[in-house]
């Protein structure tokens, strides 16, 4: 069973899908009432599950008639440019997962492929001790982040080439 944050996220994503547009408006207080939680729980979900990195813009107005507007940012430019920008330099495991979720949400990546990529990234960076050998890295974590970005970028570029 998922957490309350998972349920709130799922509810908001379903609202976005049902709206047929890239935006929805909701009242924080009403959403908190529906889920029987505090408005700060809603804020937490918005901050952690609907960030710019995840492809969303949140507009908020507090007060009695306040609202929250959630807008999904469409890809502008090519998918390859987006991937190159996101995987430039280093990428934490959380950032890599966020990118994979965004690509799934956009329809550019299916769940099966994302699961395979996650497994490869985990095995290459979490259990292998890095192995990137990059002299610009100060720690093993930094080496893993650089390696993760390189591996993810290479995998996605190959997948895109095969799908063309």
PDB file of C-alpha atoms in Angstrom, residues 5-129:
ATOM      1  CA  UNK A   5       2.011  11.347  -0.683  1.00  0.00           C
ATOM      2  CA  UNK A   6       1.778   8.630  -3.350  1.00  0.00           C
ATOM      3  CA  UNK A   7      -2.029   8.827  -3.343  1.00  0.00           C
ATOM      4  CA  UNK A   8      -2.022  12.614  -3.605  1.00  0.00           C
ATOM      5  CA  UNK A   9       0.488  12.482  -6.463  1.00  0.00           C
ATOM      6  CA  UNK A  10      -1.552   9.844  -8.282  1.00  0.00           C
ATOM      7  CA  UNK A  11      -4.735  11.896  -7.837  1.00  0.00           C
ATOM      8  CA  UNK A  12      -3.102  15.033  -9.254  1.00  0.00           C
ATOM      9  CA  UNK A  13      -1.577  13.144 -12.200  1.00  0.00           C
ATOM     10  CA  UNK A  14      -4.994  11.633 -12.983  1.00  0.00           C
ATOM     11  CA  UNK A  15      -6.512  15.121 -12.879  1.00  0.00           C
ATOM     12  CA  UNK A  16      -3.858  16.337 -15.330  1.00  0.00           C
ATOM     13  CA  UNK A  17      -4.529  13.413 -17.662  1.00  0.00           C
ATOM     14  CA  UNK A  18      -8.300  13.892 -17.480  1.00  0.00           C
ATOM     15  CA  UNK A  19      -8.058  17.641 -18.087  1.00  0.00           C
ATOM     16  CA  UNK A  20      -6.770  17.096 -21.603  1.00  0.00           C
ATOM     17  CA  UNK A  21      -4.535  20.122 -21.200  1.00  0.00           C
ATOM     18  CA  UNK A  22      -1.150  20.608 -19.624  1.00  0.00           C
ATOM     19  CA  UNK A  23      -2.583  22.439 -16.599  1.00  0.00           C
ATOM     20  CA  UNK A  24      -5.000  22.093 -13.702  1.00  0.00           C
ATOM     21  CA  UNK A  25      -6.106  24.461 -10.937  1.00  0.00           C
ATOM     22  CA  UNK A  26      -6.994  23.219  -7.495  1.00  0.00           C
ATOM     23  CA  UNK A  27      -7.505  24.675  -4.049  1.00  0.00           C
ATOM     24  CA  UNK A  28      -4.940  23.531  -1.500  1.00  0.00           C
ATOM     25  CA  UNK A  29      -7.534  23.565   1.288  1.00  0.00           C
ATOM     26  CA  UNK A  30      -9.979  21.458  -0.759  1.00  0.00           C
ATOM     27  CA  UNK A  31      -7.283  18.935  -1.644  1.00  0.00           C
ATOM     28  CA  UNK A  32      -6.244  18.722   2.021  1.00  0.00           C
ATOM     29  CA  UNK A  33      -9.905  18.136   2.944  1.00  0.00           C
ATOM     30  CA  UNK A  34     -10.257  15.339   0.369  1.00  0.00           C
ATOM     31  CA  UNK A  35      -7.188  13.535   1.708  1.00  0.00           C
ATOM     32  CA  UNK A  36      -7.799  14.475   5.358  1.00  0.00           C
ATOM     33  CA  UNK A  37      -4.354  15.952   5.783  1.00  0.00           C
ATOM     34  CA  UNK A  38      -2.787  19.319   6.480  1.00  0.00           C
ATOM     35  CA  UNK A  39      -2.089  21.786   3.664  1.00  0.00           C
ATOM     36  CA  UNK A  40       1.615  21.344   4.439  1.00  0.00           C
ATOM     37  CA  UNK A  41       1.304  17.717   3.243  1.00  0.00           C
ATOM     38  CA  UNK A  42      -0.002  19.052  -0.075  1.00  0.00           C
ATOM     39  CA  UNK A  43       2.943  21.453  -0.220  1.00  0.00           C
ATOM     40  CA  UNK A  44       5.337  18.567   0.400  1.00  0.00           C
ATOM     41  CA  UNK A  45       3.881  16.568  -2.500  1.00  0.00           C
ATOM     42  CA  UNK A  46       4.051  19.563  -4.819  1.00  0.00           C
ATOM     43  CA  UNK A  47       7.668  20.298  -3.891  1.00  0.00           C
ATOM     44  CA  UNK A  48       8.890  16.712  -4.161  1.00  0.00           C
ATOM     45  CA  UNK A  49       6.735  15.212  -6.925  1.00  0.00           C
ATOM     46  CA  UNK A  50       5.982  18.172  -9.211  1.00  0.00           C
ATOM     47  CA  UNK A  51       9.270  20.079  -9.437  1.00  0.00           C
ATOM     48  CA  UNK A  52      10.742  21.823 -12.479  1.00  0.00           C
ATOM     49  CA  UNK A  53      13.188  18.946 -12.910  1.00  0.00           C
ATOM     50  CA  UNK A  54      10.232  16.609 -13.137  1.00  0.00           C
ATOM     51  CA  UNK A  55       8.671  18.742 -15.846  1.00  0.00           C
ATOM     52  CA  UNK A  56       6.212  20.898 -13.902  1.00  0.00           C
ATOM     53  CA  UNK A  57       5.670  24.530 -12.980  1.00  0.00           C
ATOM     54  CA  UNK A  58       3.680  25.280  -9.841  1.00  0.00           C
ATOM     55  CA  UNK A  59       1.915  28.624  -9.457  1.00  0.00           C
ATOM     56  CA  UNK A  60       0.392  29.275  -6.071  1.00  0.00           C
ATOM     57  CA  UNK A  61      -1.713  31.952  -4.438  1.00  0.00           C
ATOM     58  CA  UNK A  62      -2.410  31.632  -0.746  1.00  0.00           C
ATOM     59  CA  UNK A  63      -5.386  32.926   1.134  1.00  0.00           C
ATOM     60  CA  UNK A  64      -9.119  32.227   1.317  1.00  0.00           C
ATOM     61  CA  UNK A  65      -9.711  31.873  -2.409  1.00  0.00           C
ATOM     62  CA  UNK A  66      -6.165  30.758  -3.113  1.00  0.00           C
ATOM     63  CA  UNK A  67      -5.329  28.197  -5.718  1.00  0.00           C
ATOM     64  CA  UNK A  68      -2.539  26.006  -6.972  1.00  0.00           C
ATOM     65  CA  UNK A  69      -1.965  25.760 -10.697  1.00  0.00           C
ATOM     66  CA  UNK A  70       0.074  22.788 -11.875  1.00  0.00           C
ATOM     67  CA  UNK A  71       1.398  23.037 -15.414  1.00  0.00           C
ATOM     68  CA  UNK A  72       3.284  20.287 -17.168  1.00  0.00           C
ATOM     69  CA  UNK A  73       6.171  21.639 -19.214  1.00  0.00           C
ATOM     70  CA  UNK A  74       6.216  20.133 -22.694  1.00  0.00           C
ATOM     71  CA  UNK A  75       9.538  19.256 -24.278  1.00  0.00           C
ATOM     72  CA  UNK A  76      10.723  22.177 -26.355  1.00  0.00           C
ATOM     73  CA  UNK A  77      13.267  21.161 -28.912  1.00  0.00           C
ATOM     74  CA  UNK A  78      14.340  17.639 -29.630  1.00  0.00           C
ATOM     75  CA  UNK A  79      14.333  14.816 -27.153  1.00  0.00           C
ATOM     76  CA  UNK A  80      18.034  14.268 -27.829  1.00  0.00           C
ATOM     77  CA  UNK A  81      18.819  17.868 -26.827  1.00  0.00           C
ATOM     78  CA  UNK A  82      16.801  17.414 -23.646  1.00  0.00           C
ATOM     79  CA  UNK A  83      18.652  14.217 -22.757  1.00  0.00           C
ATOM     80  CA  UNK A  84      22.024  15.813 -23.483  1.00  0.00           C
ATOM     81  CA  UNK A  85      21.169  18.764 -21.241  1.00  0.00           C
ATOM     82  CA  UNK A  86      19.875  16.589 -18.396  1.00  0.00           C
ATOM     83  CA  UNK A  87      22.828  14.171 -18.441  1.00  0.00           C
ATOM     84  CA  UNK A  88      25.554  16.774 -18.774  1.00  0.00           C
ATOM     85  CA  UNK A  89      28.255  16.274 -16.142  1.00  0.00           C
ATOM     86  CA  UNK A  90      26.985  14.241 -13.198  1.00  0.00           C
ATOM     87  CA  UNK A  91      23.615  12.770 -12.291  1.00  0.00           C
ATOM     88  CA  UNK A  92      22.524  11.501  -8.870  1.00  0.00           C
ATOM     89  CA  UNK A  93      20.431   8.339  -8.703  1.00  0.00           C
ATOM     90  CA  UNK A  94      17.401  10.464  -7.767  1.00  0.00           C
ATOM     91  CA  UNK A  95      17.961  12.798 -10.740  1.00  0.00           C
ATOM     92  CA  UNK A  96      18.337   9.800 -13.066  1.00  0.00           C
ATOM     93  CA  UNK A  97      15.101   8.309 -11.769  1.00  0.00           C
ATOM     94  CA  UNK A  98      13.337  11.662 -12.188  1.00  0.00           C
ATOM     95  CA  UNK A  99      14.497  11.815 -15.805  1.00  0.00           C
ATOM     96  CA  UNK A 100      13.282   8.270 -16.473  1.00  0.00           C
ATOM     97  CA  UNK A 101       9.875   9.046 -14.946  1.00  0.00           C
ATOM     98  CA  UNK A 102       9.617  12.181 -17.077  1.00  0.00           C
ATOM     99  CA  UNK A 103      10.455  10.213 -20.225  1.00  0.00           C
ATOM    100  CA  UNK A 104       7.810   7.639 -19.258  1.00  0.00           C
ATOM    101  CA  UNK A 105       5.215  10.345 -18.617  1.00  0.00           C
ATOM    102  CA  UNK A 106       5.986  11.839 -22.018  1.00  0.00           C
ATOM    103  CA  UNK A 107       5.590   8.464 -23.718  1.00  0.00           C
ATOM    104  CA  UNK A 108       9.216   8.415 -24.868  1.00  0.00           C
ATOM    105  CA  UNK A 109      10.047   5.422 -22.683  1.00  0.00           C
ATOM    106  CA  UNK A 110       7.945   2.460 -21.600  1.00  0.00           C
ATOM    107  CA  UNK A 111       7.908   0.975 -18.101  1.00  0.00           C
ATOM    108  CA  UNK A 112       9.812  -2.155 -19.147  1.00  0.00           C
ATOM    109  CA  UNK A 113      12.674  -0.172 -20.693  1.00  0.00           C
ATOM    110  CA  UNK A 114      12.827   2.169 -17.700  1.00  0.00           C
ATOM    111  CA  UNK A 115      13.121  -0.817 -15.340  1.00  0.00           C
ATOM    112  CA  UNK A 116      15.987  -2.265 -17.383  1.00  0.00           C
ATOM    113  CA  UNK A 117      17.777   1.091 -17.416  1.00  0.00           C
ATOM    114  CA  UNK A 118      17.355   1.495 -13.644  1.00  0.00           C
ATOM    115  CA  UNK A 119      18.850  -1.965 -13.105  1.00  0.00           C
ATOM    116  CA  UNK A 120      21.845  -1.238 -15.327  1.00  0.00           C
ATOM    117  CA  UNK A 121      22.449   2.122 -13.652  1.00  0.00           C
ATOM    118  CA  UNK A 122      22.213   0.620 -10.189  1.00  0.00           C
ATOM    119  CA  UNK A 123      24.551  -2.249 -10.969  1.00  0.00           C
ATOM    120  CA  UNK A 124      27.109  -0.022 -12.674  1.00  0.00           C
ATOM    121  CA  UNK A 125      27.180   2.727 -10.080  1.00  0.00           C
ATOM    122  CA  UNK A 126      26.039   1.326  -6.751  1.00  0.00           C
ATOM    123  CA  UNK A 127      27.653  -2.104  -6.670  1.00  0.00           C
ATOM    124  CA  UNK A 128      30.709  -1.650  -8.880  1.00  0.00           C
ATOM    125  CA  UNK A 129      32.233   1.183  -6.871  1.00  0.00           C
TER     126      UNK A 129
END
